[in-house]
XYZ file of C-alpha atoms in Angstrom:
695
model
C 0.000 0.000 0.000
C 1.263 3.482 -0.763
C 0.260 6.927 0.468
C 1.580 9.808 -1.600
C 1.129 13.517 -1.222
C 2.177 15.177 -4.437
C 5.909 15.937 -4.631
C 6.849 14.579 -1.203
C 8.297 11.120 -0.680
C 5.672 8.399 -0.758
C 4.779 6.550 2.429
C 4.813 2.843 1.592
C 3.601 -0.111 3.652
C 4.776 -3.691 3.141
C 2.960 -6.687 4.662
C 4.138 -10.192 5.462
C 2.419 -13.409 4.349
C -0.016 -13.161 7.279
C -1.119 -9.674 6.290
C 0.798 -7.930 9.045
C 2.585 -4.673 8.394
C 6.317 -5.409 8.294
C 7.920 -2.353 6.709
C 7.037 1.335 6.726
C 9.149 3.209 4.203
C 9.262 6.848 3.235
C 11.969 7.780 0.789
C 15.221 6.337 2.123
C 13.867 5.985 5.667
C 12.652 2.587 6.717
C 11.000 1.237 9.869
C 10.866 -2.544 10.354
C 8.249 -4.362 12.438
C 8.603 -7.937 13.706
C 6.161 -10.214 15.540
C 6.384 -13.020 18.073
C 4.930 -16.517 17.792
C 1.618 -15.280 19.147
C 1.361 -12.742 16.348
C 1.949 -9.718 18.544
C 4.379 -6.929 17.781
C 7.744 -7.780 19.338
C 10.308 -5.469 17.751
C 10.529 -2.142 15.942
C 13.727 -1.073 14.182
C 14.006 2.526 13.062
C 15.894 4.064 10.158
C 19.148 4.436 12.110
C 19.098 0.870 13.411
C 17.742 1.448 16.914
C 15.584 -1.419 18.138
C 12.762 -1.350 20.664
C 11.455 -4.734 21.779
C 8.218 -5.746 23.484
C 7.445 -8.720 25.685
C 3.767 -9.645 25.811
C 1.603 -11.930 27.898
C -0.824 -14.527 26.543
C -3.416 -11.811 25.926
C -1.033 -9.705 23.884
C -0.553 -7.032 26.532
C 2.894 -5.476 26.672
C 4.550 -6.455 29.954
C 8.020 -5.112 29.211
C 9.360 -2.591 26.748
C 13.115 -2.616 26.204
C 14.544 0.575 24.778
C 17.304 0.732 22.197
C 19.866 1.457 24.919
C 18.748 -1.457 27.101
C 16.598 0.491 29.556
C 13.288 -1.194 30.368
C 9.743 -0.173 31.246
C 7.582 -2.786 32.970
C 3.768 -2.907 32.987
C 1.294 -4.753 35.184
C -2.418 -5.393 34.568
C -5.509 -6.510 36.408
C -7.906 -9.194 35.187
C -9.774 -6.647 33.064
C -6.687 -5.397 31.295
C -6.343 -2.122 33.180
C -2.770 -1.012 33.773
C -2.056 -1.438 37.495
C 1.648 -0.727 37.471
C 4.220 1.130 35.429
C 7.870 0.888 36.404
C 10.090 3.350 34.525
C 13.768 2.725 33.832
C 15.755 2.618 37.055
C 12.802 3.673 39.183
C 10.074 2.398 41.449
C 6.588 1.336 40.425
C 3.763 3.786 39.793
C 0.567 2.032 40.919
C -3.011 2.421 39.686
C -6.323 1.099 41.007
C -9.771 1.131 39.424
C -13.340 1.149 40.629
C -16.730 0.441 39.127
C -16.760 0.639 35.356
C -12.959 0.441 35.338
C -12.751 4.130 36.176
C -9.442 5.229 37.733
C -9.589 5.047 41.512
C -6.133 5.953 42.769
C -2.682 6.733 41.507
C 0.260 6.195 43.874
C 3.781 7.341 43.043
C 6.878 5.322 43.998
C 7.302 7.510 47.108
C 3.663 7.065 48.117
C 2.079 10.347 46.992
C -1.557 9.414 46.354
C -4.139 10.934 44.034
C -7.726 9.726 44.447
C -10.636 9.998 41.997
C -14.304 9.898 43.060
C -17.273 9.866 40.712
C -20.972 10.632 40.745
C -23.730 8.171 39.897
C -23.255 8.936 36.196
C -19.600 7.874 36.406
C -18.377 11.428 35.883
C -15.548 12.840 37.957
C -16.836 14.470 41.134
C -13.760 14.949 43.308
C -10.061 14.702 42.706
C -8.004 14.570 45.897
C -4.360 15.381 45.363
C -1.387 14.398 47.502
C -1.422 16.551 50.615
C -5.211 16.760 50.651
C -5.902 19.533 48.133
C -9.133 18.822 46.282
C -10.744 19.655 42.974
C -14.514 19.336 43.297
C -16.750 19.305 40.243
C -20.506 19.814 40.130
C -22.663 19.210 37.074
C -26.068 20.336 35.951
C -28.976 18.087 35.001
C -27.561 17.705 31.490
C -24.251 16.427 32.846
C -22.384 19.599 31.946
C -19.814 21.043 34.280
C -21.451 23.582 36.556
C -18.553 24.444 38.803
C -15.025 23.452 39.688
C -13.800 24.364 43.153
C -10.201 24.385 44.369
C -8.381 26.103 47.200
C -8.219 29.198 44.987
C -12.030 29.375 44.845
C -14.839 28.321 42.537
C -14.956 28.491 38.756
C -18.544 28.507 37.505
C -19.921 27.651 34.065
C -23.115 28.902 32.432
C -24.753 27.741 29.198
C -27.053 29.383 26.701
C -30.401 28.086 25.481
C -28.691 26.080 22.738
C -26.534 24.276 25.287
C -23.348 26.082 24.338
C -20.914 27.349 26.929
C -21.924 30.954 27.454
C -19.637 32.137 30.206
C -17.015 31.049 32.715
C -16.264 32.963 35.893
C -12.996 32.186 37.664
C -11.841 33.081 41.189
C -11.073 36.762 41.602
C -13.984 37.807 39.398
C -12.230 36.925 36.140
C -15.092 36.567 33.665
C -15.093 35.086 30.171
C -18.136 35.221 27.883
C -18.631 33.710 24.426
C -20.653 34.724 21.383
C -21.605 32.248 18.652
C -22.864 31.831 15.131
C -24.300 28.334 15.319
C -21.481 26.210 16.714
C -18.783 28.670 15.656
C -17.276 30.902 18.330
C -17.403 34.486 17.055
C -16.342 36.373 20.147
C -14.696 35.984 23.544
C -14.759 38.776 26.116
C -12.737 39.009 29.318
C -14.092 41.031 32.227
C -12.765 41.778 35.685
C -9.198 42.837 36.481
C -8.206 42.123 32.864
C -10.731 43.271 30.284
C -10.899 43.049 26.515
C -12.597 41.326 23.606
C -11.451 39.238 20.647
C -13.823 38.724 17.709
C -13.579 36.307 14.818
C -15.407 36.090 11.492
C -15.623 33.163 9.069
C -15.948 32.726 5.343
C -18.402 30.466 3.520
C -16.130 27.470 4.090
C -16.036 28.112 7.869
C -12.429 29.240 7.739
C -11.217 32.184 9.780
C -11.801 35.321 7.718
C -10.804 37.962 10.241
C -9.731 38.576 13.827
C -10.135 41.857 15.703
C -9.317 43.107 19.197
C -11.612 45.435 21.143
C -13.508 46.299 17.974
C -10.399 47.714 16.314
C -8.946 46.994 12.908
C -9.512 43.485 11.606
C -6.683 41.230 10.506
C -7.963 39.596 7.319
C -7.081 36.017 6.314
C -7.056 34.938 2.659
C -6.904 31.430 1.158
C -6.269 29.794 -2.192
C -8.596 27.362 -3.961
C -7.130 24.495 -1.920
C -8.068 26.232 1.306
C -4.456 27.038 2.193
C -3.585 30.332 3.840
C -2.074 32.849 1.391
C -2.224 36.126 3.321
C -2.545 37.332 6.898
C -3.233 41.029 6.944
C -0.363 42.720 5.120
C 1.801 39.587 5.108
C 1.745 37.511 1.916
C 2.589 33.801 1.854
C 4.120 31.997 -1.129
C 3.614 28.244 -1.462
C 5.017 25.327 -3.393
C 2.495 24.672 -6.146
C 3.084 20.926 -5.910
C 2.614 20.315 -2.184
C 1.363 23.534 -0.614
C 4.298 24.088 1.741
C 5.139 27.688 2.574
C 8.222 28.721 0.601
C 8.334 32.347 1.680
C 6.602 35.329 3.246
C 6.722 39.081 2.686
C 5.790 41.831 5.137
C 6.896 45.314 4.149
C 10.638 45.238 3.459
C 11.098 41.952 5.341
C 10.955 38.733 3.323
C 11.985 35.157 3.971
C 12.582 31.969 1.985
C 12.245 28.344 3.107
C 13.429 25.048 1.652
C 12.501 21.467 2.566
C 13.573 17.897 1.940
C 11.436 15.069 0.568
C 9.980 14.460 4.043
C 8.693 18.011 4.349
C 11.334 18.922 6.935
C 13.023 22.343 6.764
C 16.525 22.285 5.305
C 17.108 26.004 4.887
C 15.856 29.426 5.933
C 16.812 32.913 4.768
C 15.385 36.207 6.048
C 16.140 39.578 4.476
C 15.388 43.104 5.617
C 15.517 45.686 2.854
C 17.286 43.146 0.658
C 20.050 42.467 3.202
C 20.306 39.002 4.726
C 19.817 39.175 8.499
C 19.357 35.495 9.368
C 20.257 32.399 7.380
C 20.224 28.784 8.551
C 20.924 25.440 6.886
C 20.134 22.099 8.531
C 21.559 18.594 8.110
C 19.385 15.707 9.317
C 19.923 12.040 10.109
C 17.840 9.028 9.112
C 15.089 9.765 11.635
C 14.904 13.458 10.795
C 16.890 14.866 13.707
C 19.071 17.905 13.143
C 22.723 16.859 13.420
C 24.319 20.023 12.057
C 23.332 23.643 11.572
C 25.089 26.530 9.873
C 23.693 29.852 11.040
C 24.539 33.361 9.901
C 22.934 36.137 11.924
C 23.689 39.807 11.265
C 26.741 38.803 9.243
C 28.348 36.398 11.732
C 28.454 32.697 10.836
C 28.650 29.771 13.252
C 28.605 26.027 12.635
C 26.868 23.789 15.166
C 26.953 20.009 15.552
C 24.462 18.088 17.698
C 25.003 14.649 19.212
C 22.417 12.305 20.729
C 22.695 9.142 22.786
C 20.980 5.913 21.745
C 17.877 6.994 23.683
C 17.647 10.114 21.504
C 18.660 12.562 24.247
C 20.878 15.550 23.502
C 24.337 14.874 24.989
C 26.741 17.258 23.257
C 26.795 20.467 21.236
C 29.789 21.789 19.327
C 30.194 25.296 17.963
C 32.815 25.776 15.268
C 34.334 22.435 16.237
C 34.619 23.179 19.962
C 32.393 21.555 22.578
C 30.173 24.173 24.239
C 27.501 22.018 25.883
C 27.616 18.527 27.425
C 24.816 16.643 29.229
C 24.363 13.357 31.085
C 21.193 11.689 32.370
C 20.100 8.947 34.723
C 18.088 5.949 33.545
C 14.775 7.828 33.593
C 15.994 10.952 31.851
C 16.818 13.216 34.809
C 19.777 15.416 33.939
C 22.639 14.475 36.270
C 25.117 16.967 34.849
C 25.199 19.844 32.424
C 28.332 21.608 31.240
C 27.881 24.930 29.454
C 30.728 27.316 28.736
C 33.102 25.271 30.861
C 30.886 25.365 33.967
C 29.409 22.071 35.169
C 26.215 21.853 37.222
C 25.257 18.509 38.776
C 21.733 17.405 39.628
C 20.188 14.936 42.073
C 16.590 13.681 42.165
C 14.257 11.736 44.436
C 12.336 8.557 43.667
C 9.471 10.529 42.119
C 11.883 12.307 39.732
C 11.603 15.623 41.609
C 14.780 17.689 41.461
C 16.465 18.046 44.859
C 19.706 19.799 43.927
C 20.943 21.392 40.734
C 24.207 23.267 40.785
C 24.117 25.350 43.943
C 20.320 25.477 44.119
C 18.215 23.477 46.592
C 14.633 22.665 45.593
C 11.599 21.800 47.695
C 8.225 20.721 46.362
C 4.593 20.818 47.389
C 2.886 17.491 48.095
C 1.583 17.392 44.523
C 5.084 17.658 43.082
C 5.168 21.329 42.036
C 8.059 23.605 42.941
C 7.638 25.171 46.368
C 10.985 26.897 46.992
C 14.328 27.337 45.268
C 17.211 28.445 47.481
C 20.580 29.457 46.091
C 23.308 31.550 47.661
C 21.185 32.054 50.761
C 18.316 33.591 48.762
C 14.944 31.875 48.434
C 12.252 32.175 45.781
C 8.812 30.834 46.735
C 6.219 29.482 44.286
C 2.479 29.068 44.807
C 0.548 26.629 42.604
C -3.164 25.857 42.698
C -4.686 22.377 42.627
C -5.029 22.300 38.839
C -1.424 23.237 38.119
C -1.586 26.993 37.594
C 1.309 29.025 38.941
C -0.598 31.618 40.965
C 2.219 33.597 42.511
C 5.941 33.965 43.094
C 7.789 35.741 45.896
C 11.256 36.813 44.803
C 14.257 37.022 47.164
C 13.927 40.825 47.117
C 10.446 40.538 48.613
C 8.744 41.516 45.366
C 5.571 39.517 44.799
C 4.296 38.420 41.419
C 0.683 37.342 41.039
C -0.791 35.790 37.922
C -4.401 36.336 36.873
C -5.938 33.073 35.637
C -9.185 32.875 33.677
C -11.758 30.079 33.545
C -9.833 28.252 30.825
C -6.715 28.177 32.996
C -4.942 30.687 30.780
C -2.582 33.268 32.229
C -4.360 36.505 31.328
C -2.619 38.972 33.629
C 0.395 39.724 35.774
C 0.513 41.778 38.958
C 3.594 43.130 40.708
C 3.164 43.827 44.429
C -0.592 43.679 43.953
C -0.798 46.095 41.014
C -1.805 44.882 37.558
C 1.026 45.665 35.141
C 0.241 43.491 32.140
C -2.689 41.665 30.569
C -3.111 39.218 27.685
C -5.999 38.544 25.316
C -6.189 35.182 23.552
C -7.627 33.825 20.348
C -8.008 30.204 21.400
C -6.183 28.439 24.203
C -2.610 29.346 23.278
C -2.481 32.290 20.890
C -1.955 35.618 22.654
C -3.210 38.230 20.197
C -2.978 41.343 22.359
C -0.860 42.662 25.205
C -2.462 45.129 27.623
C -1.109 47.568 30.189
C -2.342 47.865 33.768
C -5.285 50.003 32.632
C -6.319 47.431 29.990
C -5.138 49.547 27.079
C -3.791 47.572 24.122
C -0.025 48.082 23.906
C 0.736 45.439 21.274
C -1.165 43.231 18.845
C 0.202 39.873 17.705
C -0.731 38.207 14.424
C -0.298 34.496 13.604
C 0.173 32.855 10.237
C 2.528 30.000 9.325
C 3.412 28.902 12.855
C 0.935 27.721 15.456
C 3.077 28.506 18.504
C 4.455 31.984 17.821
C 3.162 35.079 15.991
C 4.519 36.265 12.663
C 4.384 39.948 13.433
C 3.238 42.555 15.933
C 1.883 46.076 15.924
C 3.210 48.391 18.614
C 3.325 52.168 18.929
C 1.940 52.608 15.435
C 4.675 50.474 13.872
C 4.634 46.958 12.423
C 7.415 44.521 13.319
C 8.249 41.150 11.781
C 9.203 38.458 14.313
C 11.874 36.252 12.741
C 12.127 32.916 14.539
C 14.212 29.756 14.411
C 12.871 26.305 13.516
C 11.411 25.843 17.023
C 9.597 29.169 17.061
C 12.074 31.030 19.292
C 12.204 34.750 18.347
C 15.681 35.655 17.059
C 15.177 39.049 15.439
C 12.389 41.613 15.622
C 12.550 43.872 12.575
C 10.683 47.061 11.710
C 8.714 46.071 8.616
C 8.853 49.582 7.147
C 12.499 50.521 7.710
C 14.219 47.158 8.136
C 15.767 48.275 11.427
C 16.418 45.490 13.938
C 14.895 46.454 17.297
C 15.549 43.227 19.215
C 17.864 40.251 18.946
C 17.580 37.163 21.157
C 20.039 34.259 21.400
C 19.644 31.031 23.360
C 21.521 27.910 24.306
C 20.113 24.536 23.291
C 17.685 24.393 26.234
C 16.343 27.923 25.893
C 18.489 29.846 28.371
C 18.632 33.378 26.990
C 22.259 34.294 26.371
C 21.619 37.630 24.656
C 18.629 39.986 24.583
C 19.226 43.459 23.190
C 15.797 44.832 24.137
C 14.274 42.851 27.037
C 10.500 42.981 27.185
C 9.976 44.560 23.767
C 7.746 41.604 22.997
C 6.534 38.870 25.350
C 7.646 35.663 23.628
C 10.757 33.617 24.317
C 12.152 30.154 23.772
C 10.038 27.981 21.423
C 7.358 30.665 21.343
C 6.453 30.434 25.033
C 5.351 33.311 27.269
C 8.578 34.424 28.955
C 8.713 35.980 32.425
C 11.669 38.342 32.806
C 11.656 38.087 36.617
C 11.304 34.335 37.187
C 13.124 33.264 33.985
C 10.352 30.693 33.513
C 8.560 30.152 30.204
C 4.852 29.322 30.194
C 3.738 26.712 27.664
C 0.005 26.024 27.925
C -0.502 23.982 31.073
C 2.962 24.245 32.641
C 6.034 26.365 33.325
C 9.394 25.404 31.850
C 12.729 26.094 33.557
C 15.521 26.366 30.985
C 18.267 26.192 33.619
C 17.395 22.640 34.666
C 15.838 21.758 31.301
C 12.616 20.458 32.875
C 9.110 21.386 33.947
C 8.369 22.826 37.379
C 5.377 20.490 37.793
C 4.274 17.040 36.681
C 2.459 16.482 33.418
C -1.248 17.042 34.205
C -2.210 14.175 31.882
C 0.348 11.878 33.491
C 1.871 9.116 31.393
C -0.546 9.897 28.566
C 1.893 12.698 27.754
C 4.223 10.055 26.320
C 7.159 10.067 28.741
C 7.936 7.851 31.736
C 9.450 10.930 33.408
C 6.634 13.355 34.197
C 9.019 16.319 34.549
C 11.234 15.754 31.498
C 11.040 18.358 28.751
C 10.430 16.917 25.247
C 12.200 13.633 26.010
C 15.429 15.618 26.468
C 15.613 16.518 22.774
C 15.207 20.322 22.704
C 16.775 20.583 19.251
C 13.947 18.831 17.402
C 10.912 18.829 19.700
C 8.589 21.398 21.247
C 5.700 21.223 23.716
C 3.508 24.322 23.304
C 0.651 22.766 25.314
C 2.777 21.639 28.242
C 1.205 18.196 27.830
C 3.132 16.230 25.192
C 5.950 16.934 22.803
C 5.675 17.481 19.084
C 8.373 16.871 16.505
C 9.463 20.353 15.455
C 5.981 21.574 14.559
C 5.154 18.132 13.190
C 7.612 18.515 10.332
C 8.367 14.772 10.560
C 5.047 13.454 11.855
C 5.276 10.547 9.438
C 8.273 9.112 11.269
C 6.377 6.282 12.914
C 9.299 4.926 14.879
C 10.084 8.186 16.670
C 6.963 8.116 18.800
C 6.900 4.328 18.969
C 10.482 3.881 20.044
C 10.273 6.271 22.988
C 7.193 4.867 24.721
C 4.108 2.875 23.842
C 2.049 5.293 25.899
C 2.658 8.125 23.431
C 0.418 6.814 20.623
C -1.994 9.353 19.141
C -0.041 12.196 20.708
C -1.862 14.800 18.643
C -5.167 13.942 20.304
C -4.062 13.288 23.895
C -5.791 16.503 24.925
C -9.050 14.556 24.822
C -8.019 11.576 26.946
C -10.546 12.492 29.620
C -13.373 14.961 29.563
C -12.023 16.399 32.765
C -8.651 17.296 31.250
C -10.325 18.745 28.158
C -12.720 20.826 30.241
C -9.912 21.914 32.544
C -7.501 23.095 29.887
C -9.625 23.528 26.753
C -6.451 22.484 24.986
C -6.574 22.860 21.228
C -4.223 20.909 18.985
C -0.976 22.211 17.623
C -0.756 21.499 13.916
C 1.204 23.481 11.366
C -1.573 25.026 9.268
C 0.472 24.891 6.063
C 1.604 21.301 6.410
C -0.326 19.550 3.671
C 2.221 16.711 3.780
C 1.079 15.948 7.328
C -1.736 13.829 5.887
C 0.333 10.800 4.932
C 2.241 10.641 8.179
C -0.810 10.822 10.418
C -2.678 8.159 8.467
C 0.423 6.000 8.758
C 0.528 6.516 12.516
C -3.074 5.383 12.837
C -2.356 2.326 10.760
C 0.588 1.555 12.999
C -1.534 1.918 16.138
C -3.888 -0.715 14.826
C -0.923 -3.026 14.239
C 0.101 -2.582 17.825
C -3.180 -4.036 19.012
C -3.994 -6.495 16.263
C -1.991 -8.953 14.191
C -2.022 -6.743 11.137
C -3.796 -3.875 9.477
C -6.724 -5.018 7.362
C -9.349 -2.823 5.690
C -10.920 -2.517 9.150
C -7.755 -0.961 10.566
C -9.504 2.319 11.335
C -12.077 0.459 13.409
C -9.257 -1.411 15.114
C -7.777 1.967 16.002
C -11.091 2.836 17.621
C -10.916 -0.398 19.609
C -7.349 0.429 20.573
C -8.486 3.802 21.900
C -11.412 2.299 23.807
C -9.253 -0.372 25.412
C -6.525 2.054 26.326
C -8.615 4.990 27.530
C -11.975 3.418 28.400
C -15.012 3.036 26.179
C -16.615 6.448 26.616
C -13.391 8.459 26.569
C -11.942 6.393 23.750
C -15.020 6.919 21.603
C -14.783 10.664 22.209
C -11.151 10.767 21.121
C -12.059 8.637 18.099
C -14.831 11.016 17.022
C -12.611 14.083 17.310
C -9.752 12.316 15.541
C -12.140 11.264 12.801
C -13.168 14.844 12.124
C -9.546 15.904 11.853
C -8.528 12.960 9.668
C -11.539 13.628 7.450
C -10.309 17.170 6.856
C -6.741 16.006 6.287
C -7.829 13.432 3.721
C -10.082 15.920 1.950
C -7.798 18.952 1.856
C -4.412 17.717 3.003
C -4.369 20.180 5.875
C -5.925 21.079 9.196
C -6.203 24.754 10.024
C -4.649 25.324 13.434
C -7.213 26.006 16.113
C -10.121 25.051 13.860
C -11.297 22.283 16.198
C -11.818 24.836 18.925
C -14.499 26.574 16.900
C -16.623 23.478 16.467
C -18.809 22.023 19.188
C -17.079 18.633 19.246
């Protein structure tokens, strides 16, 4: 069987004599699948020769996964097939119990921290009790819809209109959020309370975004070609490859860029010019699984050559610049960084049995019962962190005594920032992740941000009557901010491999940092969706809120310790460099069997979806994404069954139901089906589109 998307390398499947998929090939890259005597998948070999093996019981359930470097993950099950134990490499067992209807009952970490789940008579989550006794209590109306969610921070209440659509959400502190609709399409979202503002959206006849406006001001207009692909965002024009639809360049004022790709749709080159002068140029070399192994970068006339080295587990271990080692990293069996050497300085780390950091360099860390950072003490100075029961960082007290307080809305988005009790900054969103306006303490718009080719970072901003192009690297990290009219560079940002800012010529000019996250100048933390990332330690400050469904046995590890090729804009699960190599089946498979269907993990439970409202993160111009995602679904069916037959899509549904429970699995399946349907029809999925449908 062969899947081909125009000029890109075909995705080919080969089957053995029993009809089981044995080879997945795309161009020169090949993934091999082998089976045991019982017909169950036993080995996967990727394009660079790494092998992951699986031991199964008589029912075909994976009991042990052996990584390419020999590390193992063990699984235990009850009589109904529910996972009762997961033992990560080198660690203790994480234990799970279940109640009526196989609903999760408890989760106990290796060190005994216990999370308990209680349900109402309709088997919907009623109370979540976290380690230490903090609770999340949910009430529902007669229709089963969430009516309120109460934590130690207060109650969040939900109201619905006559059509059953979510009409408003009111969060603690009087932070209100109200929606307007046209049918099932969201046309407006208005914040009230300490942070106030409105974002409106219009649609064309094909239900695509036609325009976005802030506080009734000028509308940013979106234009599309006959294939439904974005061709213009306001004043910025997009050029595309006529054969496959990939973006080959953009133009905004005097700033233009060019992009090149390989046969897998992965970027190989980037060139940005301002007024005809090159300001940033990058060329990438990739290995057999699509990872960047070398980069030549010229920025403002200075050229540097970088080489990247990975261990067998795929973790970044060494970086060279112009032939000299500048970064070196080592990890324990479960991916905790035990040492990091940057610029000749080595920092060592130690961790407890739950993977919480205890020491890193000269800093001592303490954690709340739920695993979030509580204090960081270094050089006799202590910073204190305050998290709520659903993972929001609510406040920080700096060693100077300065207090930072974050305003959180009913969708758990950070919409404001207070310093010593005074609001200094606000944010308006279009969707769950996209900040489209920055406000001052009086709720005046100080900057507008406009998105186009990248889902995790804006293309340009308007500030002080001027338009600025944001030039980013392949991860979405801003590198240069350029005046679109004059070509003048107003900000340059440089980073190390993990996102530590090494140079910022105009701090705070715009709010985005490493990989397009919301950067805090005072805490040095970067907010990605559900969590805060600490570049110094290269890890999250809190556990993954969707647990092992995020695809890593280490709940604190950032993007499987591969910050060169992966991003995590949701703070839930990593993505391969904006899904540029989504068709690489073995990448997700080889790391962990729990990472399957990563794109849709936001819908694993209704509770997580309702809590975060997390929309997917798909490159809107990636028409080539179609073949890879269909291949991943076919592979998932193989994992459960003895081969992919014409009913493979139904087998994928069964896989989801078995793994996530019948009701939750069916929900994921329905949402996935809508997305796949669009991908098959048009070869693309417009980023954020799923949010505007009542799925």
